Short mmCIF file of C-alpha atoms in Angstrom, two decimals:
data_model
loop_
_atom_site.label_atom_id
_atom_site.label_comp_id
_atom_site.label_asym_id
_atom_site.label_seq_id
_atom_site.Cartn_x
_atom_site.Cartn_y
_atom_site.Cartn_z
CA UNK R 1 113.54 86.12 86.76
CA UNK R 2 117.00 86.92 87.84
CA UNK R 3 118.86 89.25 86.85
CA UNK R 4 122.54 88.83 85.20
CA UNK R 5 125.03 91.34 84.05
CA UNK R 6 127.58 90.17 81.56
CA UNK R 7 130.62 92.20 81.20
CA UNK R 8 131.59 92.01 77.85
CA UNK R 9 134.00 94.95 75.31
CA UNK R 10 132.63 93.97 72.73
CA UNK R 11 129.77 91.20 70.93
CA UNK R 12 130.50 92.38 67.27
CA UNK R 13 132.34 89.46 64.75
CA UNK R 14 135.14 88.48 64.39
CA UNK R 15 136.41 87.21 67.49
CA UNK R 16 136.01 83.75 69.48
CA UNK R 17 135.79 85.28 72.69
CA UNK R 18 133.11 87.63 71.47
CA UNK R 19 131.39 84.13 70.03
CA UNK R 20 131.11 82.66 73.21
CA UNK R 21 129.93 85.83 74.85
CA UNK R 22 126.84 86.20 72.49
CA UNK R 23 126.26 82.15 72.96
CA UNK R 24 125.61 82.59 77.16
CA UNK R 25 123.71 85.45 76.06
CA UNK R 26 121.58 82.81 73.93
CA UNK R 27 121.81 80.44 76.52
CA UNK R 28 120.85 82.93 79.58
CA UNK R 29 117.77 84.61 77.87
CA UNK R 30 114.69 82.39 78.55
CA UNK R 31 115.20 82.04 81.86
CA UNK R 32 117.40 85.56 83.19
CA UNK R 33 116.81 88.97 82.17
CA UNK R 34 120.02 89.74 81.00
CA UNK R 35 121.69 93.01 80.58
CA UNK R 36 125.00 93.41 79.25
CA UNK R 37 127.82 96.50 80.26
CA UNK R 38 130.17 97.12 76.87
CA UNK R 39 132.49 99.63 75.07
CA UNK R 40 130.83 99.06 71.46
CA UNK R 41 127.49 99.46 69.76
CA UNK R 42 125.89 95.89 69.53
CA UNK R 43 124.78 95.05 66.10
CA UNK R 44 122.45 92.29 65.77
CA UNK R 45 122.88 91.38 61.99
CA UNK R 46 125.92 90.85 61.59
CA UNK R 47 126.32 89.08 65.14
CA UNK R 48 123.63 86.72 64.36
CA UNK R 49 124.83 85.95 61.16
CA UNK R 50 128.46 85.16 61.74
CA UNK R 51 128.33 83.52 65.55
CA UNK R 52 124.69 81.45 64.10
CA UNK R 53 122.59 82.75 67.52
CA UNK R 54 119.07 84.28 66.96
CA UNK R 55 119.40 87.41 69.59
CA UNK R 56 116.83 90.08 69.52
CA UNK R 57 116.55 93.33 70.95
CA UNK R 58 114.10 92.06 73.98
CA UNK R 59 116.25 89.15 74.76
CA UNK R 60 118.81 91.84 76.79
CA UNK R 61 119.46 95.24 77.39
CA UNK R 62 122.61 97.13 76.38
CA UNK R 63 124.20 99.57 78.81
CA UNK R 64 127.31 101.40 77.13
CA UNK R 65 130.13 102.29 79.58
CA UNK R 66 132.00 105.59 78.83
CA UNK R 67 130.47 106.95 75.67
CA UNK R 68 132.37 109.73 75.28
CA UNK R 69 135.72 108.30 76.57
CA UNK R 70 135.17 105.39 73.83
CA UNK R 71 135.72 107.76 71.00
CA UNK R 72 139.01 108.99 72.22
CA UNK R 73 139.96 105.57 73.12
CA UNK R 74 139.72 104.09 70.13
CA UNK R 75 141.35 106.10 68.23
CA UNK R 76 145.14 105.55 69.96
CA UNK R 77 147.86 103.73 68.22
CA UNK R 78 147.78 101.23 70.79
CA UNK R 79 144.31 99.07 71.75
CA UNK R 80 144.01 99.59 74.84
CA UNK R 81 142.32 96.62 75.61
CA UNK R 82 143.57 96.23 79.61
CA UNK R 83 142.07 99.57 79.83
CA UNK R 84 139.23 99.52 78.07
CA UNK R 85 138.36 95.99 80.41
CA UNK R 86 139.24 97.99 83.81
CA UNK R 87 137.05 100.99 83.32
CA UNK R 88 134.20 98.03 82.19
CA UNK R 89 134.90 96.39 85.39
CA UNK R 90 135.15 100.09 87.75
CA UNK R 91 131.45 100.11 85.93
CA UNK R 92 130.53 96.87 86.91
CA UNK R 93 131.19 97.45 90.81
CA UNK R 94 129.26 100.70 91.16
CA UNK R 95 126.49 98.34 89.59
CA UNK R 96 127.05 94.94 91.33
CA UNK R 97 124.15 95.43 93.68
CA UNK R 98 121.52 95.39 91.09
CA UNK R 99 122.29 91.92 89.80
CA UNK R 100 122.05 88.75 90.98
CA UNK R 101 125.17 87.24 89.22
CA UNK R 102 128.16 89.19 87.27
CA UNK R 103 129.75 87.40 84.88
CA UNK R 104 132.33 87.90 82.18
CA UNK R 105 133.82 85.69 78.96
CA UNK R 106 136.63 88.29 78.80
CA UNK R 107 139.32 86.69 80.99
CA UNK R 108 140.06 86.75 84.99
CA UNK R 109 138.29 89.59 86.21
CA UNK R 110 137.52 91.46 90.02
CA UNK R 111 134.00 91.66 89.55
CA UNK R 112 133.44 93.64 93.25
CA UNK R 113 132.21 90.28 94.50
CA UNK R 114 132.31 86.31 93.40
CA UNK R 115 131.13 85.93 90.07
CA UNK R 116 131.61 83.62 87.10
CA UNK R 117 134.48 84.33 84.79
CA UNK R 118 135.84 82.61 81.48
CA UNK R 119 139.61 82.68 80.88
CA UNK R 120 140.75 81.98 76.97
CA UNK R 121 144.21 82.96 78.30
CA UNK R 122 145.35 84.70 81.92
CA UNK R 123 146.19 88.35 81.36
CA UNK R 124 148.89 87.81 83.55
CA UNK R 125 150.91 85.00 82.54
CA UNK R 126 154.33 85.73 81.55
CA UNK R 127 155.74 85.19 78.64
CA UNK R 128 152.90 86.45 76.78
CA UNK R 129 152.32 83.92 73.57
CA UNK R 130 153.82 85.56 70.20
CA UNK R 131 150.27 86.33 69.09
CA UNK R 132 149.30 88.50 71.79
CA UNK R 133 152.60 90.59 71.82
CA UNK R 134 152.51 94.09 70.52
CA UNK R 135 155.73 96.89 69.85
CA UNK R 136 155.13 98.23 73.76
CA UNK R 137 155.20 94.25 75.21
CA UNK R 138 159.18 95.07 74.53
CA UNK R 139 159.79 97.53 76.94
CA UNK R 140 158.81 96.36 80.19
CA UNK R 141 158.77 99.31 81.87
CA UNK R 142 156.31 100.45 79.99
CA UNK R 143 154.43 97.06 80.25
CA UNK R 144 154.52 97.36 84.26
CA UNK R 145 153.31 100.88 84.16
CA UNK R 146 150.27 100.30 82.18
CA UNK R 147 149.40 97.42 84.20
CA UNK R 148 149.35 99.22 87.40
CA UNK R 149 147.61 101.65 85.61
CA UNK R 150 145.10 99.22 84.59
CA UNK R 151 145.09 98.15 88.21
CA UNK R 152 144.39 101.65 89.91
CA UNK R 153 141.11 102.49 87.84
CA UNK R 154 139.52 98.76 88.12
CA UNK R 155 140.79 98.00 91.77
CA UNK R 156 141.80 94.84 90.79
CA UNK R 157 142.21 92.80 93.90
CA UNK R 158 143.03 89.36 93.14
CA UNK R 159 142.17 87.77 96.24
CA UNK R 160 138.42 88.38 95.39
CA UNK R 161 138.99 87.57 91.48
CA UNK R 162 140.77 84.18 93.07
CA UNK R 163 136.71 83.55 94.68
CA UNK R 164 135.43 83.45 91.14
CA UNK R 165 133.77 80.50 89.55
CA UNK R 166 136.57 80.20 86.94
CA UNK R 167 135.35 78.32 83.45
CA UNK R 168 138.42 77.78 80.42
CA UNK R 169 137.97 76.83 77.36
CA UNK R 170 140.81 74.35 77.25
CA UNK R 171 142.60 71.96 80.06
CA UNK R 172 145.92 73.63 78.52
CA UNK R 173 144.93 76.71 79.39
CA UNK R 174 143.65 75.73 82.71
CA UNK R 175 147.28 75.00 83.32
CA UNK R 176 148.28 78.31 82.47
CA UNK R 177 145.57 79.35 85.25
CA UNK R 178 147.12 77.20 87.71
CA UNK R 179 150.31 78.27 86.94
CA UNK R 180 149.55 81.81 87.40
CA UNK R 181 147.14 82.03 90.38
CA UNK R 182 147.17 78.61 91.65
CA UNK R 183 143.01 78.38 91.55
CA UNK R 184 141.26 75.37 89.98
CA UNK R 185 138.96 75.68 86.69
CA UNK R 186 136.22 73.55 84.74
CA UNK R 187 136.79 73.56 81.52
CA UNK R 188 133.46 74.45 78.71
CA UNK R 189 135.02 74.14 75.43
CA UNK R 190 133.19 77.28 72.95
CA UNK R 191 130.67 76.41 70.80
CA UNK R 192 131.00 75.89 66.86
CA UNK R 193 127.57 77.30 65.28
CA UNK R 194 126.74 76.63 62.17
CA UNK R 195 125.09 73.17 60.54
CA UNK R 196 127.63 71.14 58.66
CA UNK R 197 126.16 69.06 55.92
CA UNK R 198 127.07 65.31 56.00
CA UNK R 199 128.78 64.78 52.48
CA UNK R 200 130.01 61.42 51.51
CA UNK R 201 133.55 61.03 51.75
CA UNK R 202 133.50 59.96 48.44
CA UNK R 203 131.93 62.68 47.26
CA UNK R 204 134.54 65.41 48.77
CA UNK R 205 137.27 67.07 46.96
CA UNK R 206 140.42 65.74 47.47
CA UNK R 207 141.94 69.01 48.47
CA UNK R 208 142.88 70.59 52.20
CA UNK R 209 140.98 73.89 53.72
CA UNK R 210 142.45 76.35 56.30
CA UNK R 211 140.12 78.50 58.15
CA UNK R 212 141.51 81.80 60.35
CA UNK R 213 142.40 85.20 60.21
CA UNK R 214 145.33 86.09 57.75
CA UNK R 215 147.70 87.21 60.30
CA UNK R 216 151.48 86.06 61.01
CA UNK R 217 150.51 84.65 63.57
CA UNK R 218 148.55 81.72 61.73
CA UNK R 219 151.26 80.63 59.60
CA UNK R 220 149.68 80.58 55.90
CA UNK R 221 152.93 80.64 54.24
CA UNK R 222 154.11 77.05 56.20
CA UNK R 223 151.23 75.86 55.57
CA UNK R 224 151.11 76.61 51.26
CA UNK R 225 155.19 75.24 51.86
CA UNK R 226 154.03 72.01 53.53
CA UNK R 227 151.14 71.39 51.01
CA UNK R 228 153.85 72.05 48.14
CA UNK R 229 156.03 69.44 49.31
CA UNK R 230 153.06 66.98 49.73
CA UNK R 231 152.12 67.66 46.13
CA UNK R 232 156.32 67.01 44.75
CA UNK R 233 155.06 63.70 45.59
CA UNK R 234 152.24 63.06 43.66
CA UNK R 235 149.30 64.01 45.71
CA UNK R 236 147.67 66.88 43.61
CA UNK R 237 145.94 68.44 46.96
CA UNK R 238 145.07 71.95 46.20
CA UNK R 239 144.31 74.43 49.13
CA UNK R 240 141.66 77.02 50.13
CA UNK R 241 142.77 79.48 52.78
CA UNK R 242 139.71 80.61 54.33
CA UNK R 243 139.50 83.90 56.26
CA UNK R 244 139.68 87.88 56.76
CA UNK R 245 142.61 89.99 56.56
CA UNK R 246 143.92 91.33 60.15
CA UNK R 247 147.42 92.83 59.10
CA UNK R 248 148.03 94.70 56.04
CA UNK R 249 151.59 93.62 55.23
CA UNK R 250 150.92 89.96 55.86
CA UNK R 251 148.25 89.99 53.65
CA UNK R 252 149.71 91.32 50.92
CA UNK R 253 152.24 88.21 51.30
CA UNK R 254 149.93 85.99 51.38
CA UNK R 255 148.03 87.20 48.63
CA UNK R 256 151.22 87.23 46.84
CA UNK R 257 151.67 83.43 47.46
CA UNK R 258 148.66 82.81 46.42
CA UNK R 259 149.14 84.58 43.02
CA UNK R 260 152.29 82.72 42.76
CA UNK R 261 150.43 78.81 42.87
CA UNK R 262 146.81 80.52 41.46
CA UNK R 263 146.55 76.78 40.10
CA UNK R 264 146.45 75.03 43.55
CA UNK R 265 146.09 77.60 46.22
CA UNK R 266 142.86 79.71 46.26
CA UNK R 267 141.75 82.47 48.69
CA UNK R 268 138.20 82.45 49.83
CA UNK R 269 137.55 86.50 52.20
CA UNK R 270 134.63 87.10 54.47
CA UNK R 271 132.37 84.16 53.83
CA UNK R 272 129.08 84.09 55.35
CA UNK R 273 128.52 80.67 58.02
CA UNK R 274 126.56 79.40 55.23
CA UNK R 275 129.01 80.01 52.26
CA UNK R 276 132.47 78.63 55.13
CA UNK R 277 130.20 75.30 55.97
CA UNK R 278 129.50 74.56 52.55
CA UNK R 279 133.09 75.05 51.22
CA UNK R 280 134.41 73.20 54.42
CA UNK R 281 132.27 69.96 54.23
CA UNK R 282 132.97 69.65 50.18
CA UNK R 283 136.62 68.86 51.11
CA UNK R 284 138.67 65.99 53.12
CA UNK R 285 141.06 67.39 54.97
CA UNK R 286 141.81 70.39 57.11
CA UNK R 287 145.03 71.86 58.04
CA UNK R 288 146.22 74.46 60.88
CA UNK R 289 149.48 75.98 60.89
CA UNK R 290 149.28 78.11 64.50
CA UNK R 291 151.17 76.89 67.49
CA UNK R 292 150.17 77.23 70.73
CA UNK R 293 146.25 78.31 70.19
CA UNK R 294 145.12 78.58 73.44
CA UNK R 295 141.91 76.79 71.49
CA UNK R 296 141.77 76.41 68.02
CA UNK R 297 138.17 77.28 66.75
CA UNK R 298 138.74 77.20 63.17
CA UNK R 299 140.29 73.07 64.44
CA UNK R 300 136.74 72.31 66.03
CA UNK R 301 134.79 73.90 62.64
CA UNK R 302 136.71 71.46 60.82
CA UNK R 303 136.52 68.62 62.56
CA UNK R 304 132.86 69.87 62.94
CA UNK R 305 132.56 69.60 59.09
CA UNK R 306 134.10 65.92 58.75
CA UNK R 307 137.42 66.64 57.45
CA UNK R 308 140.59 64.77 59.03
CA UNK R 309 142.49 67.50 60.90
CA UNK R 310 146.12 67.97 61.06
CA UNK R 311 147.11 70.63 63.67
CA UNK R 312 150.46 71.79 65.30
CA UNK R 313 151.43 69.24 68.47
CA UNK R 314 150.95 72.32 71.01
CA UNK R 315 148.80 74.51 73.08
CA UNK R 316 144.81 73.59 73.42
CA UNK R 317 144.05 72.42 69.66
CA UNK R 318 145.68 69.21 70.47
CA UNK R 319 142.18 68.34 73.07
CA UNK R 320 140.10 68.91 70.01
CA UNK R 321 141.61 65.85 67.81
CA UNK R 322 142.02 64.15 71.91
CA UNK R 323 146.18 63.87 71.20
CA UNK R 324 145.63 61.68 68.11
CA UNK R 325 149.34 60.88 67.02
CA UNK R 326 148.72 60.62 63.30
CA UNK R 327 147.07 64.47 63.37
CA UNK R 328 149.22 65.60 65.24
CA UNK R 329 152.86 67.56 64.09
CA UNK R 330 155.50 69.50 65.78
CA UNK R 331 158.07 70.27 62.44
CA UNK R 332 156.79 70.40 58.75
CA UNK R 333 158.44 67.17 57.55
CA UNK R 334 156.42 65.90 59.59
CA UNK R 335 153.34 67.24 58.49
CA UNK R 336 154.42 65.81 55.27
CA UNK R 337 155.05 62.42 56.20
CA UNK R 338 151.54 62.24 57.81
CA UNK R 339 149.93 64.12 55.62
CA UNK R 340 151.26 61.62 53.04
CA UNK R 341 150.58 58.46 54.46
CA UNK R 342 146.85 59.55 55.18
CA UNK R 343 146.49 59.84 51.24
CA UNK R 344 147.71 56.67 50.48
CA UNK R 345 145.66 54.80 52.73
CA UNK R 346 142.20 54.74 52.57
CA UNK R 347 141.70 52.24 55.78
CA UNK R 348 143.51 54.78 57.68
CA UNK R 349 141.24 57.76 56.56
CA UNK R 350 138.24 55.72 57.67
CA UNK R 351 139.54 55.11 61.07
CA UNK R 352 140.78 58.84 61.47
CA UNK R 353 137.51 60.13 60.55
CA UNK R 354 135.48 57.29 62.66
CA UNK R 355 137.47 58.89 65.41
CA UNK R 356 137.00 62.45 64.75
CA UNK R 357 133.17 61.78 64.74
CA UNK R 358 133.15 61.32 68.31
CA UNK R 359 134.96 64.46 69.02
CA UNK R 360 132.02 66.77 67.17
CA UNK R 361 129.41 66.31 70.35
CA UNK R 362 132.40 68.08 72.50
CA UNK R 363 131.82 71.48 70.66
CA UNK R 364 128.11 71.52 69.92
CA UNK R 365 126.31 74.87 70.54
CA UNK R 366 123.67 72.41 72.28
CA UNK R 367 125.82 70.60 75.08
CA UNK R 368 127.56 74.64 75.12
CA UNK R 369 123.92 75.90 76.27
CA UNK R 370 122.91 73.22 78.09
CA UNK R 371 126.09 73.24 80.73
CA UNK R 372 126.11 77.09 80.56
CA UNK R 373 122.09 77.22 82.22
CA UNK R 374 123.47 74.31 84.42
CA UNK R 375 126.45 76.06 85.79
CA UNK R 376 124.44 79.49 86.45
CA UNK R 377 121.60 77.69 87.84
CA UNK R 378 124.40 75.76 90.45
CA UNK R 379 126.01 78.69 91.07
#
């Protein structure tokens, strides 16, 4: 069989880019014997039971990069991660002759030769988006030192990351490619695991779910104000904010909201893929509150699930729902307005979710598998 190396920091949950890496693992291992370069442990428990695959420990081989280095690494105030991803890729080259393909789901990479890589946002497009921006983005200085840093110790040259087979898992960020390098990409949108039950519509709770991490960057506390406003009006929606905590101080805001509307708003932490997919499909509508997600997985679960989806008119989430006007809201008036008129008319729920059912094939971990073996067998 031939051999593949993926380069990958990490396969451990959370994390959508870590989802999609396990899934070409899954989709690689009957017919490659696949080995994969990292800087964590690999756990196959808890991977298996949050991303939905079925990896063993003969399906691949684990090769740790830096052992000792990891340690100290990972215990700075900062994360590293441009580091951390150019000492992977220093490892990869010294190795690149063993393999028959080199392939990463952690952005554009240098792989030491042409390769297949899968961008969920270019490293180097500037301005960064809000969520990726941390206290030393501020000082660019700083910011253009670590990068060359990061440059030095991979030997980055972008001409040969430019030869890559380039895959994105959005056409909006495929722009942001072409913006930044000028290269063409295929877009593979990632795969939503998990088996949604088909509930009746009429047997679904008349209530909105929100699936992410509980970070700023989400927008939790728009969301409970837009559901608030929808409920002045005599819509008694209630609201289950579905996720794990990623920021301490947001959190405890959240939480606090919660507390505040513990009548209406509930907060569901660290659900199992069973436990999200049974809470998702037992309601009718989803909402998302983040702007500009270079994807929007927790979008796809939902619309995965059956529920009408209203998401923010920006960034790649907008492809999931195909542009749909009525799901589709740029202030939160309106969200409201929409939001509103979908309650009060049932003929327009049954056309918006008629609609939505066509999108679910898109994001199937089937079709993600299938054009994964036929893009490595191409290339």
């Amino acid at each position: 069989m031939k051999k593949v190396l993926l380069v990958q920091p990490s396969l451990q949950p959370p994390g959508g880019g870590n989802g999609v890496a396990v899934w070409v693992i899954e989709a690689l291992k009957r017919e490659h014997t696949v080995s994969v370069l990292t800087w964590r442990p690999v756990h196959l428990v808890p991977i298996n039971r949050h991303f939905g695959t079925s990896l063993s420990p003969a399906d691949f081989t684990v090769r740790m990069a830096y052992p000792a280095l990891r340690h100290l690494l990972d215990h700075t105030p900062a994360s590293l991660d441009l580091l951390k991803t150019s000492l992977l890729l220093r490892t990869a080259k010294r190795m690149k002759d063993h393999y028959d393909l080199i392939l990463t789901v952690n952005n554009e990479a240098d792989l030491g030769r042409r390769g297949i890589q899968y961008v969920h946002f270019p490293w180097a497009f500037l301005p960064r988006p809000p969520v990726d921006l941390r206290w030393y983005h501020f000082s660019p200085t700083m910011v253009d030192a670590y990068y060359r840093l990061c440059v030095w110790i991979s030997g980055f040259s972008s001409d040969r990351m430019k030869q890559n087979l380039t895959l994105v898992n959005s056409n909006w960020t495929g722009t942001k490619v072409k913006e930044c390098y000028g290269i063409g990409s295929t877009t593979l949108y990632p795969p939503v695991p998990g088996v949604f039950s088909d509930v009746p519509w009429a047997e679904r709770e008349d209530g909105c779910v929100c699936i992410g991490r509980i970070s700023p960057e989400k927008e939790l506390e728009k969301i409970i104000d837009i559901l608030t406003a929808v409920r002045t009006q005599r819509w008694p929606v209630h609201l289950h904010i579905i996720g794990a905590h990623d920021n301490s101080g947001y959190y405890e805001r959240v939480r606090q909201r919660v507390h505040q509307n513990a009548s209406w708003v509930f907060l569901n932490e660290n659900l199992s893929r069973e436990e999200l997919a049974h809470l998702v499909t037992q309601h009718r509508y989803g909402i998302h509150g983040m702007a500009e997600e270079h994807f929007g997985m927790a979008v796809a679960e939902m619309v995965e699930a059956g529920c009408i989806v209203f998401v923010p008119r920006s960034g790649g989430q907008m492809e999931i729902v195909a542009g749909e006007e009525r799901l589709l809201y740029k202030t939160p008036a309106e969200a409201i307005a929409k939001i509103t008129r979908t309650l009060s008319d049932a003929g327009e729920q049954t056309a918006l979710r008629s609609y939505l059912a066509t999108r679910k094939e898109l994001f199937s971990t089937e079709l993600f598998v299938r054009r994964i073996q036929e893009i490595v067998r191409s290339f």
